[in-house]
Amino acid sequence: MNELVYLRALERSDLDRIHKWHNDPELYKSLVNAFSFVSHDAENHWLEQHCGSSQKEVNLAICVAGSHEHIGNIYLRNIDWISGTVELGIVIGESANQSCGYGSSALRQVIAHAFEGMNLRKIYFRVLADNKRAIGLYEKFGFVVEGRLKAHVFKEGGYRDLVFMALIKGSCIEGNLA
């Protein structure tokens, strides 16, 4: 399958883009984590610590196949090698690149990497319950809701529900991974 994006390791040259995304309050409206300003030095320190190889996480850049433009990041974190589980995170940095199929392409590739390349058995993540676009995308790949925490996250002046979704190896919707 010709993918719209490819994944690569994060590089130090990604610093300015990642710093810009982490300082964009609009982007954080749909993300679970609370927005807070991040200094360039703090971002550089984070990138230095997360560029290398780790047994607990995989941090990847999402790049457009034709232009090689770095448009987002996708993460596999909290890897539990004994239980075979991993937490997923994804961000497409610019709103112009959202809803273009890039997230689906990246998700398909990272699922294959987690299940086939890393031999993990379960991918889970947290999402705001009102983030219907993200939930719809994950459901297309076979993710199911495993739990809901009521009024768990404080965002934009109110408390919002948090949903946990997961995908177990072998339960993927095959057409989305081919």
Tab-separated table of C-alpha atoms in Angstrom:
chain	number	residue	atom	x	y	z
A	1	MET	CA	0.000	0.000	0.000
A	2	ASN	CA	1.287	3.472	-0.845
A	3	GLU	CA	1.152	5.414	2.392
A	4	LEU	CA	0.557	9.167	2.603
A	5	VAL	CA	3.187	9.474	5.321
A	6	TYR	CA	6.209	7.649	6.629
A	7	LEU	CA	7.529	7.427	10.162
A	8	ARG	CA	11.079	8.174	11.246
A	9	ALA	CA	12.954	8.741	14.481
A	10	LEU	CA	12.743	12.208	15.962
A	11	GLU	CA	15.806	14.317	15.244
A	12	ARG	CA	17.305	17.392	16.866
A	13	SER	CA	16.397	19.284	13.691
A	14	ASP	CA	12.706	18.793	14.634
A	15	LEU	CA	13.099	21.017	17.700
A	16	ASP	CA	11.606	24.254	16.350
A	17	ARG	CA	8.493	22.547	14.923
A	18	ILE	CA	7.821	20.536	18.079
A	19	HIS	CA	8.366	23.637	20.217
A	20	LYS	CA	5.830	25.542	18.093
A	21	TRP	CA	3.229	22.753	18.442
A	22	HIS	CA	3.723	22.470	22.201
A	23	ASN	CA	3.081	26.197	22.526
A	24	ASP	CA	-0.140	26.211	20.473
A	25	PRO	CA	-3.162	26.443	22.810
A	26	GLU	CA	-5.566	25.692	19.911
A	27	LEU	CA	-3.915	22.326	19.332
A	28	TYR	CA	-4.328	21.365	22.980
A	29	LYS	CA	-8.101	21.896	22.958
A	30	SER	CA	-8.574	18.378	21.551
A	31	LEU	CA	-5.732	16.727	23.499
A	32	VAL	CA	-5.975	15.137	26.942
A	33	ASN	CA	-3.013	16.970	28.450
A	34	ALA	CA	-3.447	20.503	29.751
A	35	PHE	CA	-1.824	23.303	27.814
A	36	SER	CA	1.185	25.023	29.324
A	37	PHE	CA	3.865	27.124	27.719
A	38	VAL	CA	7.140	25.283	27.146
A	39	SER	CA	10.461	27.093	26.834
A	40	HIS	CA	12.801	26.378	23.956
A	41	ASP	CA	15.407	25.116	26.445
A	42	ALA	CA	12.912	22.744	28.106
A	43	GLU	CA	11.819	21.426	24.700
A	44	ASN	CA	15.450	20.917	23.711
A	45	HIS	CA	16.087	18.998	26.938
A	46	TRP	CA	13.012	16.794	26.306
A	47	LEU	CA	14.099	16.088	22.734
A	48	GLU	CA	17.649	15.244	23.829
A	49	GLN	CA	16.253	12.680	26.273
A	50	HIS	CA	13.734	11.165	23.816
A	51	CYS	CA	15.677	11.048	20.539
A	52	GLY	CA	17.645	7.976	21.475
A	53	SER	CA	16.785	4.334	21.840
A	54	SER	CA	14.693	3.278	24.825
A	55	GLN	CA	13.124	0.101	26.162
A	56	LYS	CA	10.145	2.099	27.515
A	57	GLU	CA	9.116	4.240	24.529
A	58	VAL	CA	9.308	4.868	20.790
A	59	ASN	CA	8.976	8.500	19.647
A	60	LEU	CA	8.519	9.023	15.918
A	61	ALA	CA	8.063	11.900	13.496
A	62	ILE	CA	5.217	11.744	10.967
A	63	CYS	CA	6.431	12.986	7.558
A	64	VAL	CA	4.540	13.501	4.289
A	65	ALA	CA	5.708	10.886	1.778
A	66	GLY	CA	6.309	13.203	-1.181
A	67	SER	CA	7.592	16.377	0.452
A	68	HIS	CA	9.254	14.856	3.567
A	69	GLU	CA	7.576	17.623	5.612
A	70	HIS	CA	7.448	16.799	9.338
A	71	ILE	CA	3.759	17.293	10.226
A	72	GLY	CA	3.336	15.519	13.544
A	73	ASN	CA	4.543	12.952	16.036
A	74	ILE	CA	3.369	9.518	17.073
A	75	TYR	CA	4.418	7.815	20.277
A	76	LEU	CA	4.438	4.340	21.795
A	77	ARG	CA	5.024	4.876	25.498
A	78	ASN	CA	4.908	2.970	28.764
A	79	ILE	CA	5.937	-0.228	26.996
A	80	ASP	CA	5.302	-3.206	29.270
A	81	TRP	CA	7.263	-6.079	27.731
A	82	ILE	CA	5.901	-8.643	30.193
A	83	SER	CA	2.225	-7.809	29.630
A	84	GLY	CA	2.785	-6.873	25.993
A	85	THR	CA	1.009	-3.527	26.293
A	86	VAL	CA	1.824	-0.023	25.092
A	87	GLU	CA	0.215	3.422	25.300
A	88	LEU	CA	-0.316	5.299	22.036
A	89	GLY	CA	-0.150	9.044	21.471
A	90	ILE	CA	-0.437	10.996	18.234
A	91	VAL	CA	-0.476	14.649	17.260
A	92	ILE	CA	-0.768	16.304	13.869
A	93	GLY	CA	0.757	19.727	14.518
A	94	GLU	CA	-0.936	22.026	12.008
A	95	SER	CA	-4.703	22.209	11.540
A	96	ALA	CA	-4.218	22.338	7.738
A	97	ASN	CA	-2.771	18.806	7.906
A	98	GLN	CA	-5.599	17.383	10.006
A	99	SER	CA	-8.422	15.394	8.360
A	100	CYS	CA	-6.221	14.678	5.316
A	101	GLY	CA	-5.675	10.960	5.961
A	102	TYR	CA	-2.224	11.486	7.470
A	103	GLY	CA	-3.300	10.286	10.913
A	104	SER	CA	-4.824	7.101	9.468
A	105	SER	CA	-1.653	6.369	7.519
A	106	ALA	CA	0.564	6.927	10.574
A	107	LEU	CA	-1.744	4.899	12.797
A	108	ARG	CA	-1.772	1.953	10.381
A	109	GLN	CA	2.030	1.914	10.344
A	110	VAL	CA	2.522	2.249	14.091
A	111	ILE	CA	-0.022	-0.521	14.780
A	112	ALA	CA	1.888	-2.822	12.421
A	113	HIS	CA	5.165	-1.849	14.094
A	114	ALA	CA	3.809	-2.473	17.602
A	115	PHE	CA	2.167	-5.816	16.790
A	116	GLU	CA	4.522	-7.244	14.174
A	117	GLY	CA	7.833	-5.474	14.773
A	118	MET	CA	7.740	-5.318	18.566
A	119	ASN	CA	5.511	-8.364	19.197
A	120	LEU	CA	3.262	-6.440	21.573
A	121	ARG	CA	-0.332	-7.614	22.022
A	122	LYS	CA	-2.332	-4.563	23.117
A	123	ILE	CA	-2.299	-0.859	22.255
A	124	TYR	CA	-4.289	1.535	24.453
A	125	PHE	CA	-4.779	5.271	24.716
A	126	ARG	CA	-6.771	8.012	26.422
A	127	VAL	CA	-8.981	10.451	24.516
A	128	LEU	CA	-11.441	13.170	25.465
A	129	ALA	CA	-14.934	11.689	25.218
A	130	ASP	CA	-16.131	14.588	23.062
A	131	ASN	CA	-13.298	14.186	20.522
A	132	LYS	CA	-15.591	12.374	18.075
A	133	ARG	CA	-13.186	12.718	15.135
A	134	ALA	CA	-10.391	10.891	16.970
A	135	ILE	CA	-12.736	8.235	18.390
A	136	GLY	CA	-14.176	7.592	14.917
A	137	LEU	CA	-10.686	7.143	13.472
A	138	TYR	CA	-9.689	4.642	16.146
A	139	GLU	CA	-12.939	2.703	15.801
A	140	LYS	CA	-12.205	2.234	12.079
A	141	PHE	CA	-9.092	0.314	13.110
A	142	GLY	CA	-10.978	-1.847	15.593
A	143	PHE	CA	-10.220	0.008	18.834
A	144	VAL	CA	-12.973	-0.365	21.423
A	145	VAL	CA	-13.888	1.644	24.495
A	146	GLU	CA	-12.689	-0.125	27.626
A	147	GLY	CA	-13.637	2.505	30.151
A	148	ARG	CA	-14.797	6.030	30.859
A	149	LEU	CA	-13.771	8.380	33.652
A	150	LYS	CA	-16.484	10.956	34.342
A	151	ALA	CA	-15.496	14.635	34.688
A	152	HIS	CA	-11.846	13.591	34.842
A	153	VAL	CA	-10.020	16.284	32.858
A	154	PHE	CA	-10.260	20.034	33.429
A	155	LYS	CA	-10.144	21.899	30.117
A	156	GLU	CA	-11.440	25.253	28.960
A	157	GLY	CA	-13.172	26.067	32.228
A	158	GLY	CA	-14.963	22.754	32.773
A	159	TYR	CA	-14.526	19.083	33.543
A	160	ARG	CA	-14.700	16.616	30.670
A	161	ASP	CA	-14.979	12.844	30.469
A	162	LEU	CA	-11.987	10.758	29.498
A	163	VAL	CA	-12.333	7.553	27.483
A	164	PHE	CA	-9.870	4.658	27.410
A	165	MET	CA	-9.761	2.722	24.143
A	166	ALA	CA	-7.691	-0.307	23.191
A	167	LEU	CA	-6.875	-2.649	20.357
A	168	ILE	CA	-5.800	-6.236	20.962
A	169	LYS	CA	-3.583	-7.979	18.438
A	170	GLY	CA	-5.674	-10.072	16.076
A	171	SER	CA	-8.762	-7.889	16.448
A	172	CYS	CA	-7.674	-5.248	13.915
A	173	ILE	CA	-9.967	-4.499	11.033
A	174	GLU	CA	-7.802	-6.052	8.333
A	175	GLY	CA	-8.728	-3.642	5.542
A	176	ASN	CA	-7.241	-0.786	7.544
A	177	LEU	CA	-3.884	-2.504	8.033
A	178	ALA	CA	-3.396	-3.840	4.514
